[in-house]
Every structure is written in C-alpha cells, then in structure tokens.
Tab-separated table of C-alpha atoms and ligand atoms in Angstrom:
chain	number	residue	atom	x	y	z
P	1	MET	CA	36.602	-3.891	4.436
P	2	VAL	CA	33.026	-4.347	3.288
P	3	LYS	CA	30.652	-3.799	6.223
P	4	VAL	CA	27.279	-5.486	6.597
P	5	ALA	CA	24.847	-4.299	9.277
P	6	VAL	CA	22.633	-7.056	10.644
P	7	VAL	CA	19.230	-6.223	12.125
P	8	GLU	CA	17.423	-9.306	13.393
P	9	GLY	CA	14.449	-7.229	14.507
P	10	ASP	CA	11.637	-9.091	16.252
P	11	GLY	CA	9.874	-12.457	16.229
P	12	ILE	CA	11.147	-14.906	13.623
P	13	GLY	CA	13.751	-12.327	12.591
P	14	HIS	CA	15.787	-13.796	15.470
P	15	GLU	CA	15.556	-17.239	13.824
P	16	VAL	CA	15.820	-16.692	10.059
P	17	ILE	CA	18.472	-13.953	10.050
P	18	PRO	CA	21.126	-15.963	11.937
P	19	VAL	CA	20.700	-18.728	9.322
P	20	ALA	CA	21.215	-16.242	6.483
P	21	ARG	CA	24.147	-14.637	8.256
P	22	ASP	CA	25.910	-17.994	8.821
P	23	LEU	CA	25.655	-18.656	5.088
P	24	LEU	CA	27.006	-15.223	4.224
P	25	GLU	CA	29.941	-15.799	6.571
P	26	ALA	CA	30.592	-19.170	4.956
P	27	VAL	CA	30.683	-17.901	1.382
P	28	ARG	CA	32.301	-14.539	2.161
P	29	PRO	CA	34.543	-14.775	5.242
P	30	ASP	CA	36.017	-11.408	4.280
P	31	LEU	CA	32.840	-9.470	5.092
P	32	GLU	CA	32.630	-7.619	8.410
P	33	PHE	CA	29.308	-7.929	10.242
P	34	PHE	CA	27.955	-5.719	12.999
P	35	ASP	CA	24.659	-5.985	14.865
P	36	VAL	CA	22.162	-3.159	15.145
P	37	GLU	CA	19.182	-3.438	17.464
P	38	VAL	CA	15.961	-2.030	16.082
P	39	GLY	CA	12.330	-2.825	16.742
P	40	TYR	CA	9.502	-3.474	19.113
P	41	GLY	CA	11.619	-5.475	21.546
P	42	ARG	CA	13.951	-2.541	21.915
P	43	TRP	CA	10.990	-0.142	22.208
P	44	GLU	CA	9.540	-2.173	25.082
P	45	ARG	CA	12.927	-2.240	26.806
P	46	THR	CA	14.113	1.330	26.220
P	47	GLY	CA	11.126	3.300	24.935
P	48	SER	CA	12.768	3.814	21.550
P	49	ALA	CA	12.541	1.477	18.553
P	50	CYS	CA	15.146	3.312	16.514
P	51	ASP	CA	16.932	6.662	16.916
P	52	GLU	CA	19.317	8.976	15.074
P	53	GLU	CA	22.325	6.989	16.256
P	54	THR	CA	20.804	3.802	14.877
P	55	ILE	CA	20.186	5.466	11.538
P	56	ALA	CA	23.821	6.661	11.512
P	57	ASP	CA	24.993	3.075	12.181
P	58	LEU	CA	22.873	1.803	9.297
P	59	ARG	CA	24.229	4.566	7.054
P	60	SER	CA	27.781	3.474	7.801
P	61	ALA	CA	27.169	0.002	6.338
P	62	ASP	CA	27.780	-1.030	2.738
P	63	ALA	CA	24.639	-3.145	2.939
P	64	ILE	CA	22.024	-4.039	5.548
P	65	LEU	CA	20.549	-7.465	6.229
P	66	PHE	CA	17.200	-6.937	7.936
P	67	GLY	CA	14.788	-9.390	9.570
P	68	ALA	CA	11.359	-8.035	10.375
P	69	ILE	CA	9.884	-5.753	12.950
P	70	THR	CA	6.695	-6.086	14.938
P	71	THR	CA	4.503	-3.018	14.655
P	72	PRO	CA	2.372	-2.661	17.770
P	73	PRO	CA	-1.190	-1.452	17.181
P	74	ASP	CA	-0.408	1.812	18.975
P	75	PRO	CA	-1.440	4.962	17.070
P	76	GLU	CA	1.554	6.839	18.504
P	77	TYR	CA	4.050	4.317	17.120
P	78	ARG	CA	5.546	5.189	13.736
P	79	SER	CA	6.549	2.293	11.511
P	80	VAL	CA	10.285	1.927	11.974
P	81	LEU	CA	10.828	0.358	8.597
P	82	VAL	CA	9.048	3.216	6.842
P	83	GLN	CA	11.250	5.598	8.863
P	84	ILE	CA	14.444	3.766	7.793
P	85	ARG	CA	13.398	3.608	4.138
P	86	LYS	CA	12.836	7.353	4.185
P	87	ALA	CA	15.988	8.257	6.125
P	88	LEU	CA	18.205	6.197	3.813
P	89	ASP	CA	16.143	7.161	0.774
P	90	LEU	CA	15.659	3.532	-0.255
P	91	TYR	CA	13.301	4.353	-3.076
P	92	ALA	CA	13.113	1.069	-4.989
P	93	ASN	CA	11.617	-1.997	-3.341
P	94	VAL	CA	12.524	-4.925	-5.578
P	95	ARG	CA	10.718	-8.224	-5.064
P	96	PRO	CA	11.631	-11.104	-7.369
P	97	ILE	CA	9.055	-13.888	-7.515
P	98	ARG	CA	10.629	-16.996	-8.970
P	99	GLY	CA	9.396	-20.544	-9.077
P	100	GLU	CA	8.086	-23.124	-11.484
P	101	GLY	CA	6.695	-21.203	-14.496
P	102	VAL	CA	7.048	-17.883	-12.626
P	103	ASP	CA	9.730	-15.268	-13.138
P	104	VAL	CA	8.378	-11.849	-12.219
P	105	VAL	CA	9.970	-8.861	-10.503
P	106	ILE	CA	7.740	-6.394	-8.693
P	107	VAL	CA	9.327	-2.949	-8.412
P	108	ARG	CA	7.482	-0.919	-5.820
P	109	GLU	CA	7.952	2.788	-5.147
P	110	ASN	CA	9.110	2.809	-1.563
P	111	THR	CA	9.130	6.337	-0.156
P	112	GLU	CA	5.809	7.990	-0.919
P	113	GLY	CA	2.305	7.075	-2.135
P	114	LEU	CA	-0.026	6.134	0.705
P	115	TYR	CA	2.955	5.490	3.003
P	116	SER	CA	4.237	9.065	2.875
P	117	GLY	CA	3.529	9.399	6.575
P	118	ILE	CA	1.458	12.533	6.054
P	119	GLU	CA	-1.665	11.810	8.041
P	120	TRP	CA	-3.784	13.316	10.726
P	121	THR	CA	-6.840	12.527	12.801
P	122	GLU	CA	-9.742	14.948	13.125
P	123	PRO	CA	-12.752	14.571	15.403
P	124	VAL	CA	-14.942	12.952	12.739
P	125	ARG	CA	-12.439	11.551	10.274
P	126	ALA	CA	-8.853	10.435	9.785
P	127	CYS	CA	-6.890	11.315	6.671
P	128	THR	CA	-3.845	9.867	4.946
P	129	LEU	CA	-2.358	11.805	2.069
P	130	ARG	CA	-1.345	9.875	-1.056
P	131	VAL	CA	1.635	11.711	-2.499
P	132	VAL	CA	2.929	10.881	-5.958
P	133	SER	CA	5.707	13.251	-6.943
P	134	ARG	CA	7.248	13.736	-10.360
P	135	GLN	CA	10.761	13.170	-9.025
P	136	GLY	CA	9.732	10.086	-7.036
P	137	SER	CA	7.942	8.586	-10.019
P	138	GLU	CA	10.741	9.364	-12.442
P	139	ARG	CA	13.392	7.593	-10.449
P	140	ILE	CA	11.319	4.466	-9.828
P	141	ALA	CA	10.330	4.441	-13.518
P	142	ARG	CA	13.997	4.665	-14.516
P	143	TYR	CA	14.915	1.848	-12.150
P	144	ALA	CA	12.133	-0.401	-13.471
P	145	CYS	CA	12.910	0.386	-17.123
P	146	THR	CA	16.613	-0.339	-16.691
P	147	LEU	CA	15.692	-3.691	-15.177
P	148	ALA	CA	13.067	-4.436	-17.848
P	149	LYS	CA	15.537	-3.577	-20.580
P	150	SER	CA	17.763	-6.466	-19.465
P	151	ARG	CA	14.700	-8.734	-19.311
P	152	ARG	CA	11.508	-8.583	-21.422
P	153	HIS	CA	8.830	-5.992	-20.748
P	154	LEU	CA	7.136	-3.700	-18.240
P	155	THR	CA	3.635	-3.516	-16.757
P	156	VAL	CA	2.550	-0.394	-14.859
P	157	GLY	CA	0.125	-1.360	-12.065
P	158	ASN	CA	-2.196	1.557	-11.273
P	159	LYS	CA	-5.667	2.829	-10.483
P	160	ALA	CA	-5.662	5.848	-12.794
P	161	ASN	CA	-9.362	5.343	-13.513
P	162	VAL	CA	-10.046	6.553	-9.970
P	163	LEU	CA	-6.929	8.311	-8.670
P	164	LYS	CA	-5.547	11.519	-10.167
P	165	SER	CA	-2.227	10.781	-8.506
P	166	ASP	CA	-1.953	7.613	-10.578
P	167	CYS	CA	-2.552	9.486	-13.861
P	168	LEU	CA	0.751	11.223	-13.183
P	169	PHE	CA	2.456	7.955	-12.222
P	170	VAL	CA	1.292	6.185	-15.390
P	171	ASP	CA	2.269	9.099	-17.652
P	172	ILE	CA	5.772	9.207	-16.226
P	173	CYS	CA	6.306	5.438	-16.366
P	174	THR	CA	5.064	5.050	-19.916
P	175	ALA	CA	7.143	8.018	-21.104
P	176	GLU	CA	10.233	6.531	-19.470
P	177	ALA	CA	9.539	3.148	-21.097
P	178	VAL	CA	9.300	4.795	-24.526
P	179	ARG	CA	12.584	6.608	-23.880
P	180	ALA	CA	14.273	3.380	-22.776
P	181	GLY	CA	12.780	1.367	-25.647
P	182	VAL	CA	11.019	-1.044	-23.274
P	183	PRO	CA	7.702	-2.642	-24.333
P	184	CYS	CA	5.170	-1.381	-21.808
P	185	ARG	CA	1.504	-1.731	-20.943
P	186	THR	CA	-0.652	-0.505	-18.101
P	187	SER	CA	-2.993	-2.537	-15.960
P	188	TYR	CA	-5.505	-1.669	-13.220
P	189	ILE	CA	-4.197	-3.005	-9.959
P	190	ASP	CA	-7.302	-4.935	-8.911
P	191	ALA	CA	-7.534	-6.844	-12.193
P	192	LEU	CA	-3.758	-7.241	-12.154
P	193	CYS	CA	-3.870	-9.015	-8.770
P	194	LEU	CA	-6.079	-11.727	-10.198
P	195	ASP	CA	-4.436	-11.964	-13.609
P	196	LEU	CA	-0.949	-12.273	-12.116
P	197	LEU	CA	-2.111	-15.251	-10.055
P	198	MET	CA	-3.855	-16.883	-13.013
P	199	HIS	CA	-1.325	-16.106	-15.763
P	200	PRO	CA	2.059	-15.318	-14.235
P	201	ASP	CA	3.715	-16.079	-17.600
P	202	ARG	CA	2.165	-12.862	-18.980
P	203	TYR	CA	4.260	-10.744	-16.624
P	204	ASP	CA	7.906	-9.801	-16.363
P	205	VAL	CA	8.707	-6.527	-14.544
P	206	ILE	CA	5.794	-4.801	-12.783
P	207	VAL	CA	6.220	-1.261	-11.478
P	208	THR	CA	3.677	0.260	-9.105
P	209	THR	CA	3.125	2.651	-6.226
P	210	ASN	CA	3.911	1.880	-2.605
P	211	MET	CA	0.813	0.246	-1.114
P	212	PHE	CA	-0.288	-1.473	-4.326
P	213	GLY	CA	3.162	-3.062	-4.555
P	214	ASP	CA	2.993	-4.139	-0.918
P	215	ILE	CA	-0.298	-5.944	-1.463
P	216	LEU	CA	0.498	-7.330	-4.915
P	217	SER	CA	3.774	-8.882	-3.789
P	218	ASP	CA	2.256	-10.596	-0.738
P	219	ALA	CA	-0.499	-12.013	-2.961
P	220	ALA	CA	2.078	-13.147	-5.534
P	221	ALA	CA	3.748	-15.242	-2.821
P	222	TYR	CA	0.888	-17.673	-3.456
P	223	LEU	CA	2.573	-18.584	-6.759
P	224	VAL	CA	5.798	-19.769	-5.192
P	225	GLY	CA	4.953	-21.444	-1.894
P	226	GLY	CA	4.049	-18.605	0.414
P	227	LEU	CA	5.581	-15.696	2.290
P	228	GLY	CA	8.466	-17.766	3.602
P	229	MET	CA	9.955	-17.883	0.090
P	230	LEU	CA	10.067	-14.230	-0.988
P	231	PRO	CA	13.139	-12.009	-0.640
P	232	SER	CA	13.335	-8.294	-1.293
P	233	ALA	CA	15.812	-5.485	-1.781
P	234	ASN	CA	15.308	-1.845	-0.787
P	235	ILE	CA	17.632	0.138	-3.008
P	236	GLY	CA	18.675	3.776	-2.941
P	237	ASP	CA	21.457	5.639	-4.679
P	238	ARG	CA	23.713	5.360	-1.612
P	239	HIS	CA	22.312	2.634	0.625
P	240	ALA	CA	20.705	-0.779	0.286
P	241	LEU	CA	18.720	-2.972	2.671
P	242	PHE	CA	17.772	-6.607	2.098
P	243	GLU	CA	14.893	-8.298	3.905
P	244	PRO	CA	12.368	-11.085	3.583
P	245	VAL	CA	8.961	-9.870	2.407
P	246	HIS	CA	7.303	-11.488	5.420
P	247	GLY	CA	6.911	-9.914	8.831
P	248	SER	CA	7.897	-11.026	12.323
P	249	ALA	CA	5.233	-13.783	12.413
P	250	PRO	CA	4.547	-13.691	16.163
P	251	ASP	CA	2.176	-16.650	15.727
P	252	ILE	CA	5.090	-19.003	15.018
P	253	ALA	CA	8.031	-17.182	16.631
P	254	GLY	CA	10.410	-19.052	18.933
P	255	ARG	CA	9.447	-22.529	17.710
P	256	ASN	CA	12.184	-23.194	15.141
P	257	ILE	CA	9.596	-23.719	12.378
P	258	ALA	CA	9.956	-20.497	10.349
P	259	ASN	CA	11.048	-20.914	6.748
P	260	PRO	CA	14.436	-19.216	6.313
P	261	VAL	CA	14.400	-19.316	2.476
P	262	ALA	CA	13.208	-15.699	2.119
P	263	ALA	CA	15.997	-14.533	4.448
P	264	ILE	CA	18.631	-16.631	2.639
P	265	ARG	CA	17.494	-15.316	-0.738
P	266	SER	CA	17.617	-11.768	0.634
P	267	ALA	CA	21.224	-12.427	1.655
P	268	ALA	CA	21.924	-13.674	-1.877
P	269	MET	CA	20.494	-10.441	-3.279
P	270	LEU	CA	22.794	-8.561	-0.900
P	271	LEU	CA	25.815	-10.386	-2.342
P	272	ALA	CA	24.737	-9.637	-5.906
P	273	HIS	CA	24.373	-5.988	-4.939
P	274	LEU	CA	27.909	-5.997	-3.506
P	275	GLY	CA	29.146	-7.129	-6.914
P	276	ASP	CA	29.433	-10.860	-6.205
P	277	PRO	CA	26.815	-12.552	-8.413
P	278	ALA	CA	28.758	-15.833	-8.315
P	279	SER	CA	28.362	-16.272	-4.542
P	280	ALA	CA	24.731	-15.142	-4.820
P	281	ALA	CA	24.071	-17.807	-7.448
P	282	ALA	CA	25.856	-20.435	-5.352
P	283	MET	CA	23.584	-19.670	-2.390
P	284	GLU	CA	20.454	-19.739	-4.559
P	285	ALA	CA	21.528	-23.038	-6.109
P	286	ALA	CA	22.191	-24.564	-2.695
P	287	VAL	CA	18.672	-23.600	-1.543
P	288	GLY	CA	17.276	-25.151	-4.733
P	289	ARG	CA	19.095	-28.438	-4.134
P	290	VAL	CA	17.965	-28.674	-0.509
P	291	LEU	CA	14.325	-28.043	-1.484
P	292	SER	CA	14.594	-30.586	-4.324
P	293	ALA	CA	15.936	-33.139	-1.850
P	294	GLY	CA	12.628	-32.772	0.016
P	295	ILE	CA	14.055	-30.943	3.027
P	296	ARG	CA	11.381	-28.361	3.858
P	297	THR	CA	9.960	-26.412	6.759
P	298	PRO	CA	6.341	-27.062	7.850
P	299	ASP	CA	4.857	-24.174	5.786
P	300	LEU	CA	5.955	-26.160	2.697
P	301	GLY	CA	4.619	-29.427	4.078
P	302	GLY	CA	7.918	-30.694	5.502
P	303	ASP	CA	9.179	-31.293	9.010
P	304	ALA	CA	12.610	-29.662	8.952
P	305	GLY	CA	13.326	-27.001	11.562
P	306	THR	CA	14.634	-23.547	10.706
P	307	ARG	CA	18.119	-24.436	11.982
P	308	GLU	CA	18.141	-27.879	10.342
P	309	PHE	CA	17.148	-26.383	6.982
P	310	GLY	CA	19.915	-23.795	7.384
P	311	ALA	CA	22.469	-26.499	8.214
P	312	ALA	CA	21.470	-28.423	5.064
P	313	VAL	CA	21.967	-25.320	2.902
P	314	LEU	CA	25.314	-24.693	4.578
P	315	ARG	CA	26.443	-28.241	3.680
P	316	GLU	CA	25.280	-27.789	0.067
P	317	VAL	CA	27.101	-24.479	-0.281
P	318	GLY	CA	30.256	-26.181	0.968
P	319	ARG	CA	29.766	-28.994	-1.539
P	320	GLY	CA	29.214	-26.495	-4.382
P	321	LYS	CA	32.561	-24.905	-3.550
P	322	ALA	CA	34.517	-28.167	-3.388
Z	1	NAI	P1	3.691	-11.996	8.703
Z	1	NAI	O1	4.373	-11.983	7.383
Z	1	NAI	O2	4.563	-11.846	9.890
Z	1	NAI	O3	2.875	-13.355	8.838
Z	1	NAI	C1	1.786	-13.706	8.000
Z	1	NAI	C2	1.551	-15.231	8.071
Z	1	NAI	O4	2.588	-15.897	7.341
Z	1	NAI	C3	1.619	-15.758	9.490
Z	1	NAI	O5	0.679	-16.800	9.642
Z	1	NAI	C4	3.013	-16.308	9.600
Z	1	NAI	O6	3.148	-17.381	10.511
Z	1	NAI	C5	3.321	-16.758	8.165
Z	1	NAI	N1	4.749	-16.613	7.856
Z	1	NAI	C6	5.408	-15.447	7.626
Z	1	NAI	N2	6.687	-15.666	7.408
Z	1	NAI	C7	6.879	-17.006	7.501
Z	1	NAI	C8	8.021	-17.850	7.384
Z	1	NAI	N3	9.245	-17.360	7.133
Z	1	NAI	N4	7.851	-19.184	7.546
Z	1	NAI	C9	6.640	-19.692	7.799
Z	1	NAI	N5	5.523	-18.944	7.918
Z	1	NAI	C10	5.641	-17.612	7.780
Z	1	NAI	O7	2.602	-10.851	8.668
Z	1	NAI	P2	1.578	-10.351	9.815
Z	1	NAI	O8	1.140	-11.494	10.626
Z	1	NAI	O9	0.601	-9.521	9.108
Z	1	NAI	O10	2.444	-9.371	10.703
Z	1	NAI	C11	3.129	-9.753	11.882
Z	1	NAI	C12	3.958	-8.570	12.372
Z	1	NAI	O11	5.004	-8.314	11.431
Z	1	NAI	C13	3.156	-7.287	12.505
Z	1	NAI	O12	3.571	-6.606	13.660
Z	1	NAI	C14	3.520	-6.493	11.259
Z	1	NAI	O13	3.413	-5.127	11.452
Z	1	NAI	C15	4.959	-6.940	11.051
Z	1	NAI	N6	5.444	-6.839	9.668
Z	1	NAI	C16	6.730	-6.404	9.501
Z	1	NAI	C17	7.299	-6.348	8.263
Z	1	NAI	C18	8.713	-5.899	8.156
Z	1	NAI	O14	9.389	-5.637	9.150
Z	1	NAI	N7	9.257	-5.825	6.969
Z	1	NAI	C19	6.539	-6.730	7.058
Z	1	NAI	C20	5.216	-7.228	7.337
Z	1	NAI	C21	4.697	-7.270	8.599
Z	2	MG	MG1	3.891	-6.357	3.248
C-alpha cells in the first residue's frame, strides 16, 4: 500500500490541502492517507510544533502532502519546515513555473546556504553562517543537470562577485554541466531576478542556493498569476514532500477565498513522483480547463470560493476519466 502523509499545517493550509486531497482520492482511490499535525496551531496547544515522533511518522510515508506553517516572530522558535527538510534530507526544492510563454523550473538547494540554521546573537551583532558545502553543491548540481538534460539548458544563479561561498557553488555547477553535456551559463542573482521577469523565454532550468531560490521563485510567481499558482517538490534520495510555494496567508485564512491551484499542482507533482504521470497530467489538465472556463478565485479576479473551485476540478477530472 502506498502511504501519503497529509499535513494541513496552519491558516489556508486547512482550506487548500483538503481540496488537493479530495482530488488525489478521486484519481487514486488505492492510496492510503494519514494525517500528521505539525505547526503553530499545535505549538500553541501543546508547546511543540513538531517532535521526533512526528518526524518518524513523516519518514514512514512514501510521500508527504504539506500545506503551510505559520512561523511566529519568536526568536526561540525554529522554523519547522527547515527542520523537516533537514531531518528528511530533502535537498532539492523544485519549483516549476508554467504559464503562457513561461516554462521555467527553479531548482533550489534546500538544506544549507543561509538557512543552515547556524546562527547566534552576540551583544552587539547577530550572525548567520552561509554554508556551501562541496557535497551539498554536487548533489543539487547533479539533480539540476539531470533535469536540464531532458529539457534545454541550465542557468546558475549566484553572487560570486561578492560571496566566496558562491565561487565554489558556481565552479561545481558548471563542472557538473560540462560532465552532463548540458549548455550552461551563470547569472548574478540580482540581475537574474529582473531578467527572468522581463524575458522568461530566455530561461529553462535555474539552479541556485537556498535563500536566492526562495526569493527568486516568489518573484517569478508574478509571471503566472501569483503565489496561489505555484507548486513545489522537496526531494531527497529517500523522502519527498510536496507543498504550495505560498505560506499560511493568515490575512485571508478561514474565508474560503484562497486559491487551491498551487496545492492541487503540488498533489499532481506527488503523483508524478510516485510513478503515475498519467494521473498527474489528468489533474493538471482538469485545472487548466476550469481556469479556461473562467472559474477563478478572487486573487485571479474571479469570485469562486476555494471549495467551489475544488468541486469544479473534481467534476473535470471525472469527465476526463469517462
Ligand atoms: P504568504 O505566502 O502566506 O502570503 C503572501 C500574500 O499572498 C498574502 O497576501 C496572501 O494572502 C497571498 N496568498 C498566498 N497564498 C495565496 C493563495 N493560495 N490564494 C490567494 N492568495 C494567497 O506569505 P507571508 O504572508 O509572508 O507569510 C505568512 C505566514 O506563512 C508566515 O508565518 C510565514 O512564516 C509562513 N510561510 C510558510 C511557508 C511554508 O510553510 N512553506 C512558506 C512561506 C511563508
Ligand atoms: Mg518562500
């Protein structure tokens, strides 16, 4: 039995994840789902956002569908998602950005860089260590090159003109691209942010370090209708977690107006990862038909609710099967 752990998390996670889960159950009734509670809500209730037992539960799953977690502005609180990514060694954060005239995949190193979690506060300053390891860079470079090989080319987003740690990252990525026979160029991350928005057709696979990839992919959402549209996969050698790029959106939570497309697309990526690209494509196609029919949530200028949008996709998936 293939087991899928479902973490709704906080905020709109409670609204968009049930929609994605219903669709998964419709296309793959053979999957076994189990809920795992993680996040700020749990922290408020029990004093713990996530513990060893939770991590063990997540490890036992063949794939994880994840909503989003609210990070309270408390200096003592460690980002749960960063903790999970590290514990499960989910080193590749893959963010496809697809829309009219746009077909880019951002591959972000997911376990180190500025999010290594090595930081401390002194009386007159606070420090965060930016760690770029050879092993960490090699495996993300390999992942990106394998992907680029089945597509077109690779761009290495970096700031090697300022950061020594990025000189190493660029060297490793370009060497791996040569080895894999992938056309490759490098680009400074600040210029890349603007150029990607102005000329998305110039880009195919972009590989970059942790925080640069975080920022670049949120900015790239502009190209395809906003944060509500972007899915992501967090891939390791043994585990995989799928989640919308957006956060828990407390400003709109509980109002049935969140866009569930990012969550649905994340579920489709989960199916592809489980070796079922046909069901993944069917879900993607159903979302496309519903959007084309003008059914949209308010962030896209429509008036459909989260649940109503989900119900429309569910109907389309059923129709695609018939
Ligand atoms: P956010 O992505 O939650 O929201 C940014 C803006 O986009 C908000 O105005 C929100 O209403 C809108 N938005 C996001 N998703 C949407 C959707 N599906 N449909 C319609 N509108 C949508 O980012 P923000 O506000 O910076 O963070 C909120 C909380 O989420 C914070 O506690 C943050 O730490 C957390 N967060 C968690 C993430 C995760 O668990 N993977 C990722 C990013 C943020
Ligand atoms: Mg982000």
